[in-house]
Amino acid sequence: MSRFPKDFLWGVACASYQCEGGWDADGKGPNIWDEFCHDTAHQHIKNGATGDVACDSYHRFREDVALMKAHNIRAYRFSVSWARVIPDGDGAVNEAGLKYYEDLVDELLANGIEPLVTLYHWDLPSALQDRGGWLNRDIVEAFGRYAGIFAGRMKGKVKKYMTLNEPQCAAAFGYGVGIHAPGWTVSEEKVARVYHHMCLAHSAAYRAVKAEAGEDVQVGVAPCGRLTYPEKDTPANREAAYKATFAMPADDWMFTFNIFLDSVCLKRYADDIPESVRRFAATVDPKDWDLMEAPDFIGVNVYNGKMVDETGAYVARYEGFPQTACRWPVTPEVMHYGPLQIGQRYGKPVYITENGQSCNDRIFLDGQVHDPDRIDFLHRYLLELSKAVGEGLDLRGYMQWSFLDNFEWNRGYDERFGIVYVDYRTGERIPKDSARWYAKVIETNGECL
Ligand code: BGC
């Protein structure tokens, strides 16, 4: 008997800048990733790659949707390019941009695939960055307005939204260490401000979507962060892992779930925030906490985690530990304990909104793309996820990352995360073995695992 609920939403995910291309098509405005990639004076991206064309999904989306349908996909989590809809972020609406997303949504619905829309997956309109980006509080209103405009247009069609994807990466990589756009390196106190504005922006968007599209529309968020899992399955070790997941040490607070989720769900900071965050917190207007909106669901992006022992100390990985092509550790157990920890702390339904691995995929002599590594990875993670469901996790869906190979941010096109191979020379799509394997998982609702 499959542990996955009967109406479980099996899907795939991608993000606008990573797959759309059409970077200046039909009135789209420039965004921070366009600029970051085009900044040839400082090559920020591996091999100087850009998302100018990427998978060209802007032009080929009907072909992509047909491929999804052919592989039993029930949901497509995609993100909206803010600058395609509102070129300067808070001014005039670009009708062609809205039309593109409406056509995509219609195509999905016509094929029985549910659209799950992420409103922000890191590609901020450049005009807003010029005014300070996430450091400027004006962004809260601009994001709320954009969310309302988009949701109003998709009323009756899109039933599930995520406001932000991984605010942790946008803040820590974009403003903390500067390896992602906009490539800024500001003080920790300012990074805390970025987070605060993201929490307020999420909340403004939450209200705007409900106001424009209806109260029954679900509005969630898709954060990420450090997840830890116990070495032994004992209550004490589970408790130690829970504490380690939500700890906020001074040298590792930015990449935590709670730096974002505590603010919007619990309307406060964790007790153990480091000094830099405490300094910022002291400047927050107490009325801001009344503006925070808890999401209707939490989308958890899961790739790997760290093991801790009963004292909460990290257990070192052994030599030759399994890893993916981009050298991320393969730790399926995190999929059992991590989502449970999130469900326990915040009491909200959970979706896995990303999970997958990069492989050194290539076309074999037989013309096919064989990716047993990815199948093994997904199989292991899904088996662990089913344990969490067996323990009562309110899990609604699972979105594999990613449907197509795509632009992997500062790593360019070197990392292939897709279950469908993309030949970037021609744009040709070739479903990998994992696509057929996943189709079977969906067909049997996880029974075949
Ligand atoms: C992001 C994706 C990214 C994936 C793999 C997540 O951090 O949301 O955009 O491609 O992980 O690195």
Tab-separated table of N, CA and C and ligand atoms in Angstrom, residues 15 18 77 121-122 165-166 169 173 224 301 303 328 354 401 406-409 411 417, ligand 1:
chain	number	residue	atom	x	y	z
A	15	ALA	N	12.236	27.488	-12.874
A	15	ALA	CA	12.132	28.926	-12.591
A	15	ALA	C	12.354	29.721	-13.866
A	18	GLN	N	15.807	30.475	-15.294
A	18	GLN	CA	16.573	29.265	-15.580
A	18	GLN	C	16.145	28.565	-16.875
A	77	ARG	N	5.351	23.468	-11.236
A	77	ARG	CA	5.714	24.641	-10.437
A	77	ARG	C	6.663	25.493	-11.272
A	121	HIS	N	11.412	34.129	-8.045
A	121	HIS	CA	12.520	33.177	-7.977
A	121	HIS	C	13.782	33.932	-8.413
A	122	TRP	N	14.051	35.014	-7.700
A	122	TRP	CA	15.329	35.729	-7.712
A	122	TRP	C	15.577	36.753	-8.820
A	165	ASN	N	10.685	32.147	-3.618
A	165	ASN	CA	11.501	30.942	-3.593
A	165	ASN	C	12.798	31.221	-2.829
A	166	GLU	N	13.082	30.373	-1.873
A	166	GLU	CA	14.346	30.422	-1.157
A	166	GLU	C	14.838	31.840	-0.875
A	169	CYS	N	18.576	31.931	-0.148
A	169	CYS	CA	19.630	32.045	-1.163
A	169	CYS	C	19.682	33.467	-1.716
A	173	PHE	N	23.211	34.594	-0.684
A	173	PHE	CA	24.106	34.586	-1.846
A	173	PHE	C	24.116	35.925	-2.572
A	224	CYS	N	14.258	27.475	2.059
A	224	CYS	CA	15.218	26.383	2.171
A	224	CYS	C	16.075	26.663	3.402
A	301	ASN	N	12.265	22.951	0.056
A	301	ASN	CA	13.208	22.524	-0.981
A	301	ASN	C	14.293	21.686	-0.309
A	303	TYR	N	17.593	19.136	-0.653
A	303	TYR	CA	18.661	18.526	-1.446
A	303	TYR	C	19.562	17.636	-0.592
A	328	TRP	N	27.391	17.627	-4.130
A	328	TRP	CA	26.545	17.731	-2.958
A	328	TRP	C	26.387	16.330	-2.377
A	354	GLU	N	11.045	21.255	-4.156
A	354	GLU	CA	12.211	20.939	-4.997
A	354	GLU	C	12.943	19.759	-4.391
A	401	TRP	N	12.899	18.558	-8.944
A	401	TRP	CA	13.700	19.603	-9.597
A	401	TRP	C	14.747	18.907	-10.435
A	406	ASN	N	18.631	22.978	-17.128
A	406	ASN	CA	18.456	24.428	-17.273
A	406	ASN	C	19.666	25.183	-16.742
A	407	PHE	N	19.541	26.494	-16.758
A	407	PHE	CA	20.627	27.388	-16.335
A	407	PHE	C	20.762	27.338	-14.815
A	408	GLU	N	21.879	26.805	-14.342
A	408	GLU	CA	22.058	26.608	-12.904
A	408	GLU	C	22.856	27.777	-12.296
A	409	TRP	N	22.296	28.961	-12.394
A	409	TRP	CA	22.827	30.162	-11.741
A	409	TRP	C	24.326	30.352	-11.995
A	411	ARG	N	26.684	28.507	-11.745
A	411	ARG	CA	27.359	27.333	-12.310
A	411	ARG	C	27.021	27.157	-13.793
A	417	PHE	N	20.206	19.150	-14.019
A	417	PHE	CA	19.278	18.653	-12.980
A	417	PHE	C	18.026	18.024	-13.591
B	1	BGC	C1	16.962	26.713	-6.365
B	1	BGC	C2	16.986	26.351	-7.808
B	1	BGC	C3	18.283	25.640	-8.142
B	1	BGC	C4	18.343	24.354	-7.351
B	1	BGC	C5	19.583	23.521	-7.595
B	1	BGC	C6	17.540	25.667	-5.463
B	1	BGC	O1	18.420	26.274	-4.583
B	1	BGC	O2	15.687	27.124	-5.958
B	1	BGC	O3	16.799	27.500	-8.563
B	1	BGC	O4	18.450	25.407	-9.497
B	1	BGC	O5	18.277	24.646	-5.989
B	1	BGC	O6	20.717	24.219	-7.198
